[in-house]
PDB file of C-alpha atoms in Angstrom:
ATOM      1  CA  LYS A 838      64.356 -83.383  65.599  1.00 47.00           C
ATOM      2  CA  LEU A 839      63.493 -87.024  66.145  1.00 47.00           C
ATOM      3  CA  HIS A 840      61.954 -88.376  69.312  1.00 50.00           C
ATOM      4  CA  ARG A 841      63.383 -91.815  69.766  1.00 52.00           C
ATOM      5  CA  ALA A 842      62.198 -94.727  71.852  1.00 52.00           C
ATOM      6  CA  PRO A 843      64.709 -97.363  72.908  1.00 53.00           C
ATOM      7  CA  ALA A 844      65.814 -99.283  69.820  1.00 51.00           C
ATOM      8  CA  ARG A 845      64.812-102.908  69.437  1.00 50.00           C
ATOM      9  CA  PRO A 846      65.983-105.373  66.789  1.00 48.00           C
ATOM     10  CA  LEU A 847      64.269-105.085  63.418  1.00 47.00           C
ATOM     11  CA  SER A 848      64.399-108.833  62.810  1.00 47.00           C
ATOM     12  CA  VAL A 849      60.857-109.494  64.054  1.00 44.00           C
ATOM     13  CA  ALA A 850      58.835-107.354  61.653  1.00 58.00           C
ATOM     14  CA  MET A 851      59.267-104.618  59.095  1.00 70.00           C
ATOM     15  CA  PRO A 852      57.735-101.252  59.910  1.00 87.00           C
ATOM     16  CA  LEU A 853      55.147 -98.920  58.603  1.00 93.00           C
ATOM     17  CA  VAL A 854      56.940 -95.595  58.147  1.00 93.00           C
ATOM     18  CA  MET A 855      54.856 -92.430  58.464  1.00 92.00           C
ATOM     19  CA  ARG A 856      56.461 -89.119  57.659  1.00 87.00           C
ATOM     20  CA  CYS A 857      54.851 -85.958  58.834  1.00 84.00           C
ATOM     21  CA  GLY A 858      55.584 -82.332  58.193  1.00 83.00           C
ATOM     22  CA  TYR A 859      54.303 -79.227  56.485  1.00 83.00           C
ATOM     23  CA  PRO A 860      53.646 -79.199  52.735  1.00 84.00           C
ATOM     24  CA  CYS A 861      56.939 -78.779  50.820  1.00 86.00           C
ATOM     25  CA  ALA A 862      59.011 -79.778  53.879  1.00 87.00           C
ATOM     26  CA  GLY A 863      60.960 -82.477  52.020  1.00 87.00           C
ATOM     27  CA  LYS A 864      58.805 -85.462  52.975  1.00 89.00           C
ATOM     28  CA  SER A 865      58.628 -87.002  49.495  1.00 88.00           C
ATOM     29  CA  THR A 866      62.360 -86.558  49.005  1.00 89.00           C
ATOM     30  CA  LEU A 867      62.933 -88.280  52.343  1.00 90.00           C
ATOM     31  CA  ALA A 868      60.552 -91.107  51.388  1.00 92.00           C
ATOM     32  CA  HIS A 869      62.360 -91.800  48.116  1.00 93.00           C
ATOM     33  CA  HIS A 870      65.815 -91.620  49.742  1.00 93.00           C
ATOM     34  CA  LEU A 871      64.663 -93.998  52.479  1.00 92.00           C
ATOM     35  CA  ALA A 872      63.199 -96.425  49.924  1.00 94.00           C
ATOM     36  CA  ALA A 873      66.420 -96.389  47.884  1.00 94.00           C
ATOM     37  CA  HIS A 874      68.508 -96.940  51.034  1.00 92.00           C
ATOM     38  CA  LEU A 875      66.339 -99.868  52.128  1.00 91.00           C
ATOM     39  CA  GLN A 876      66.441-101.468  48.673  1.00 92.00           C
ATOM     40  CA  GLN A 877      70.225-101.153  48.633  1.00 92.00           C
ATOM     41  CA  HIS A 878      70.861-102.414  52.169  1.00 89.00           C
ATOM     42  CA  ARG A 879      68.005-104.924  52.470  1.00 88.00           C
ATOM     43  CA  PRO A 880      67.727-106.502  49.030  1.00 89.00           C
ATOM     44  CA  GLY A 881      64.708-108.724  48.682  1.00 89.00           C
ATOM     45  CA  THR A 882      62.643-106.706  51.166  1.00 91.00           C
ATOM     46  CA  PRO A 883      59.629-105.228  49.402  1.00 94.00           C
ATOM     47  CA  VAL A 884      59.399-101.458  49.866  1.00 95.00           C
ATOM     48  CA  HIS A 885      56.116 -99.719  49.009  1.00 95.00           C
ATOM     49  CA  ILE A 886      55.587 -95.966  48.903  1.00 95.00           C
ATOM     50  CA  VAL A 887      51.929 -95.076  49.404  1.00 95.00           C
ATOM     51  CA  SER A 888      51.248 -91.505  48.310  1.00 90.00           C
ATOM     52  CA  GLU A 889      48.582 -89.246  46.894  1.00 83.00           C
ATOM     53  CA  ASP A 890      50.405 -89.488  43.554  1.00 78.00           C
ATOM     54  CA  ALA A 891      48.737 -92.865  43.059  1.00 76.00           C
ATOM     55  CA  LEU A 892      45.348 -91.159  43.317  1.00 74.00           C
ATOM     56  CA  LEU A 893      46.056 -88.847  40.372  1.00 72.00           C
ATOM     57  CA  PRO A 894      46.573 -89.515  36.671  1.00 68.00           C
ATOM     58  CA  ALA A 895      50.273 -89.995  35.839  1.00 66.00           C
ATOM     59  CA  ASP A 896      50.413 -86.841  33.707  1.00 67.00           C
ATOM     60  CA  ALA A 897      48.555 -84.599  36.191  1.00 65.00           C
ATOM     61  CA  PRO A 898      50.333 -81.306  36.960  1.00 60.00           C
ATOM     62  CA  HIS A 899      51.543 -80.842  40.540  1.00 58.00           C
ATOM     63  CA  PRO A 900      48.780 -78.335  41.473  1.00 55.00           C
ATOM     64  CA  ALA A 901      46.252 -81.104  40.811  1.00 63.00           C
ATOM     65  CA  LYS A 902      47.313 -82.375  44.246  1.00 67.00           C
ATOM     66  CA  ASP A 903      45.745 -79.230  45.713  1.00 71.00           C
ATOM     67  CA  ALA A 904      42.334 -80.630  44.812  1.00 72.00           C
ATOM     68  CA  LEU A 905      43.013 -83.551  47.173  1.00 72.00           C
ATOM     69  CA  TYR A 906      43.199 -81.124  50.103  1.00 73.00           C
ATOM     70  CA  THR A 907      39.816 -79.449  49.749  1.00 77.00           C
ATOM     71  CA  PRO A 908      37.611 -80.182  52.759  1.00 78.00           C
ATOM     72  CA  ALA A 909      35.248 -82.281  50.638  1.00 79.00           C
ATOM     73  CA  GLN A 910      38.004 -84.342  49.048  1.00 82.00           C
ATOM     74  CA  GLU A 911      40.476 -84.719  51.931  1.00 83.00           C
ATOM     75  CA  LYS A 912      38.403 -87.329  53.766  1.00 87.00           C
ATOM     76  CA  LYS A 913      38.283 -89.457  50.601  1.00 87.00           C
ATOM     77  CA  THR A 914      42.027 -89.008  50.127  1.00 86.00           C
ATOM     78  CA  ARG A 915      42.747 -90.194  53.681  1.00 90.00           C
ATOM     79  CA  ALA A 916      40.467 -93.210  53.223  1.00 91.00           C
ATOM     80  CA  ALA A 917      42.182 -94.164  49.947  1.00 90.00           C
ATOM     81  CA  LEU A 918      45.642 -93.834  51.523  1.00 92.00           C
ATOM     82  CA  LEU A 919      44.607 -95.904  54.553  1.00 94.00           C
ATOM     83  CA  ALA A 920      43.257 -98.629  52.264  1.00 94.00           C
ATOM     84  CA  ALA A 921      46.424 -98.639  50.155  1.00 94.00           C
ATOM     85  CA  ALA A 922      48.649 -98.830  53.245  1.00 95.00           C
ATOM     86  CA  GLU A 923      46.580-101.685  54.651  1.00 95.00           C
ATOM     87  CA  ARG A 924      46.868-103.614  51.362  1.00 94.00           C
ATOM     88  CA  HIS A 925      50.668-103.477  51.483  1.00 95.00           C
ATOM     89  CA  LEU A 926      51.174-104.033  55.223  1.00 94.00           C
ATOM     90  CA  SER A 927      52.819-107.321  56.092  1.00 91.00           C
ATOM     91  CA  ARG A 928      55.545-108.609  58.348  1.00 87.00           C
ATOM     92  CA  ASP A 929      57.881-108.856  55.343  1.00 88.00           C
ATOM     93  CA  ALA A 930      57.476-105.433  53.723  1.00 92.00           C
ATOM     94  CA  VAL A 931      58.269-101.815  54.494  1.00 94.00           C
ATOM     95  CA  VAL A 932      55.417 -99.406  53.765  1.00 96.00           C
ATOM     96  CA  ILE A 933      56.254 -95.696  53.568  1.00 95.00           C
ATOM     97  CA  VAL A 934      53.234 -93.396  53.747  1.00 95.00           C
ATOM     98  CA  ASP A 935      54.131 -90.294  51.712  1.00 90.00           C
ATOM     99  CA  TRP A 936      51.484 -87.817  52.806  1.00 86.00           C
ATOM    100  CA  LEU A 937      51.173 -84.872  55.178  1.00 82.00           C
ATOM    101  CA  CYS A 938      50.079 -87.005  58.175  1.00 83.00           C
ATOM    102  CA  TYR A 939      49.342 -83.747  59.986  1.00 80.00           C
ATOM    103  CA  MET A 940      46.277 -85.103  61.802  1.00 84.00           C
ATOM    104  CA  LYS A 941      46.804 -87.084  64.996  1.00 85.00           C
ATOM    105  CA  SER A 942      43.761 -89.223  64.196  1.00 88.00           C
ATOM    106  CA  PHE A 943      45.185 -90.243  60.798  1.00 90.00           C
ATOM    107  CA  ARG A 944      48.537 -91.173  62.341  1.00 90.00           C
ATOM    108  CA  TYR A 945      46.719 -93.158  65.027  1.00 91.00           C
ATOM    109  CA  GLN A 946      44.670 -95.042  62.417  1.00 93.00           C
ATOM    110  CA  LEU A 947      47.875 -95.995  60.607  1.00 94.00           C
ATOM    111  CA  HIS A 948      49.471 -97.018  63.906  1.00 92.00           C
ATOM    112  CA  CYS A 949      46.473 -99.262  64.671  1.00 92.00           C
ATOM    113  CA  GLN A 950      46.659-100.819  61.191  1.00 93.00           C
ATOM    114  CA  ALA A 951      50.311-101.679  61.772  1.00 92.00           C
ATOM    115  CA  ARG A 952      49.521-103.240  65.145  1.00 91.00           C
ATOM    116  CA  ALA A 953      46.696-105.272  63.595  1.00 92.00           C
ATOM    117  CA  ALA A 954      49.177-106.545  60.992  1.00 90.00           C
ATOM    118  CA  HIS A 955      51.621-107.461  63.815  1.00 89.00           C
ATOM    119  CA  THR A 956      54.264-105.107  62.527  1.00 89.00           C
ATOM    120  CA  ALA A 957      55.958-102.008  63.863  1.00 89.00           C
ATOM    121  CA  SER A 958      55.272 -98.403  62.997  1.00 90.00           C
ATOM    122  CA  LEU A 959      57.406 -95.333  63.260  1.00 89.00           C
ATOM    123  CA  LEU A 960      56.953 -91.648  62.639  1.00 87.00           C
ATOM    124  CA  LEU A 961      59.580 -89.460  60.996  1.00 86.00           C
ATOM    125  CA  HIS A 962      58.872 -85.795  61.613  1.00 83.00           C
ATOM    126  CA  CYS A 963      60.304 -83.440  58.981  1.00 84.00           C
ATOM    127  CA  GLN A 964      60.639 -80.425  61.228  1.00 82.00           C
ATOM    128  CA  THR A 965      61.009 -77.623  58.715  1.00 85.00           C
ATOM    129  CA  ARG A 966      59.995 -74.041  59.464  1.00 86.00           C
ATOM    130  CA  PRO A 967      56.931 -72.826  57.493  1.00 86.00           C
ATOM    131  CA  GLN A 968      58.985 -69.980  55.983  1.00 89.00           C
ATOM    132  CA  THR A 969      61.502 -72.483  54.608  1.00 91.00           C
ATOM    133  CA  CYS A 970      58.696 -74.612  53.150  1.00 87.00           C
ATOM    134  CA  HIS A 971      57.245 -71.554  51.380  1.00 87.00           C
ATOM    135  CA  ARG A 972      60.688 -70.640  50.021  1.00 91.00           C
ATOM    136  CA  TRP A 973      61.258 -74.201  48.734  1.00 89.00           C
ATOM    137  CA  ASN A 974      57.811 -74.184  47.135  1.00 86.00           C
ATOM    138  CA  ARG A 975      58.490 -70.875  45.326  1.00 86.00           C
ATOM    139  CA  ALA A 976      61.836 -72.238  44.110  1.00 88.00           C
ATOM    140  CA  ARG A 977      60.314 -75.311  42.441  1.00 82.00           C
ATOM    141  CA  THR A 978      60.805 -75.433  38.710  1.00 74.00           C
ATOM    142  CA  PRO A 979      58.925 -75.546  36.476  1.00 73.00           C
ATOM    143  CA  PRO A 980      56.248 -73.389  38.131  1.00 70.00           C
ATOM    144  CA  ALA A 981      53.686 -76.127  37.366  1.00 63.00           C
ATOM    145  CA  ASN A 982      55.323 -78.161  40.161  1.00 69.00           C
ATOM    146  CA  ARG A 983      54.562 -75.531  42.805  1.00 73.00           C
ATOM    147  CA  ARG A 984      51.838 -76.155  45.362  1.00 75.00           C
ATOM    148  CA  GLY A 985      48.995 -73.684  45.521  1.00 70.00           C
ATOM    149  CA  VAL A 986      49.199 -71.101  48.290  1.00 59.00           C
ATOM    150  CA  SER A 987      46.008 -72.393  49.925  1.00 51.00           C
ATOM    151  CA  SER A 988      47.224 -75.992  50.224  1.00 49.00           C
ATOM    152  CA  SER A 989      50.673 -75.024  51.440  1.00 46.00           C
ATOM    153  CA  THR A 990      49.326 -72.733  54.163  1.00 50.00           C
ATOM    154  CA  SER A 991      46.105 -74.474  55.254  1.00 53.00           C
ATOM    155  CA  ALA A 992      47.867 -77.326  57.069  1.00 52.00           C
ATOM    156  CA  VAL A 993      50.073 -75.024  59.152  1.00 53.00           C
ATOM    157  CA  PRO A 994      47.435 -73.763  61.639  1.00 49.00           C
ATOM    158  CA  SER A 995      45.834 -77.210  62.044  1.00 53.00           C
ATOM    159  CA  TRP A 996      49.162 -78.998  62.436  1.00 55.00           C
ATOM    160  CA  ALA A 997      49.303 -81.520  65.294  1.00 60.00           C
ATOM    161  CA  SER A 998      53.027 -81.867  65.816  1.00 60.00           C
ATOM    162  CA  ALA A 999      54.561 -85.132  66.884  1.00 58.00           C
ATOM    163  CA  SER A1000      54.767 -85.566  70.623  1.00 63.00           C
ATOM    164  CA  GLN A1001      56.770 -87.973  72.725  1.00 61.00           C
ATOM    165  CA  MET A1002      53.748 -88.202  75.010  1.00 62.00           C
ATOM    166  CA  ARG A1003      51.671 -89.990  72.342  1.00 59.00           C
ATOM    167  CA  ARG A1004      52.656 -93.601  71.949  1.00 55.00           C
ATOM    168  CA  GLU A1005      51.944 -93.674  68.208  1.00 57.00           C
ATOM    169  CA  ASP A1006      54.171 -90.617  67.643  1.00 55.00           C
ATOM    170  CA  VAL A1007      57.298 -92.016  69.295  1.00 53.00           C
ATOM    171  CA  LEU A1008      59.878 -93.540  66.960  1.00 46.00           C
ATOM    172  CA  SER A1009      59.974 -97.221  67.768  1.00 36.00           C
ATOM    173  CA  VAL A1010      61.022-100.417  66.100  1.00 33.00           C
ATOM    174  CA  GLY A1011      59.512-103.750  67.019  1.00 32.00           C
ATOM    175  CA  GLN A1012      56.556-104.522  69.283  1.00 30.00           C
TER     176      GLN A1012
END
């Protein structure tokens, strides 16, 4: 379910796109589909996907991502993702942040970065039930691509769902 603010023309600036949702909710799939759609329909517009994949070696197995979610490492992961998003933000590019974005404070930091870069930001909430996420995770093949149980369940209780009452959580385009 998307909360939508009144649409404004996208001609002024390109947005920062944050996707939020539980682990294994389809966020990365959505990010890659969105990037492909933008590249097809807006040729010449740079599209950058900022994800935790860039923080891992290319040949790392999927469960290596679980190490990025330990309490000691998660703060460093957020800082690295914020820095990468800030590097790519411009009025001419679309930046898609491919991470959980389950913390309101992290979404707000990204929102503030977009405002500082004089560009728009929007939040796409992948509203998938936790049971469905667990089923999709168990169905991943090969098993090396499955998330660990601790990382796929730890974000659920601390989830700060998107709210139309928070300005940075409302889908908007333009300033």
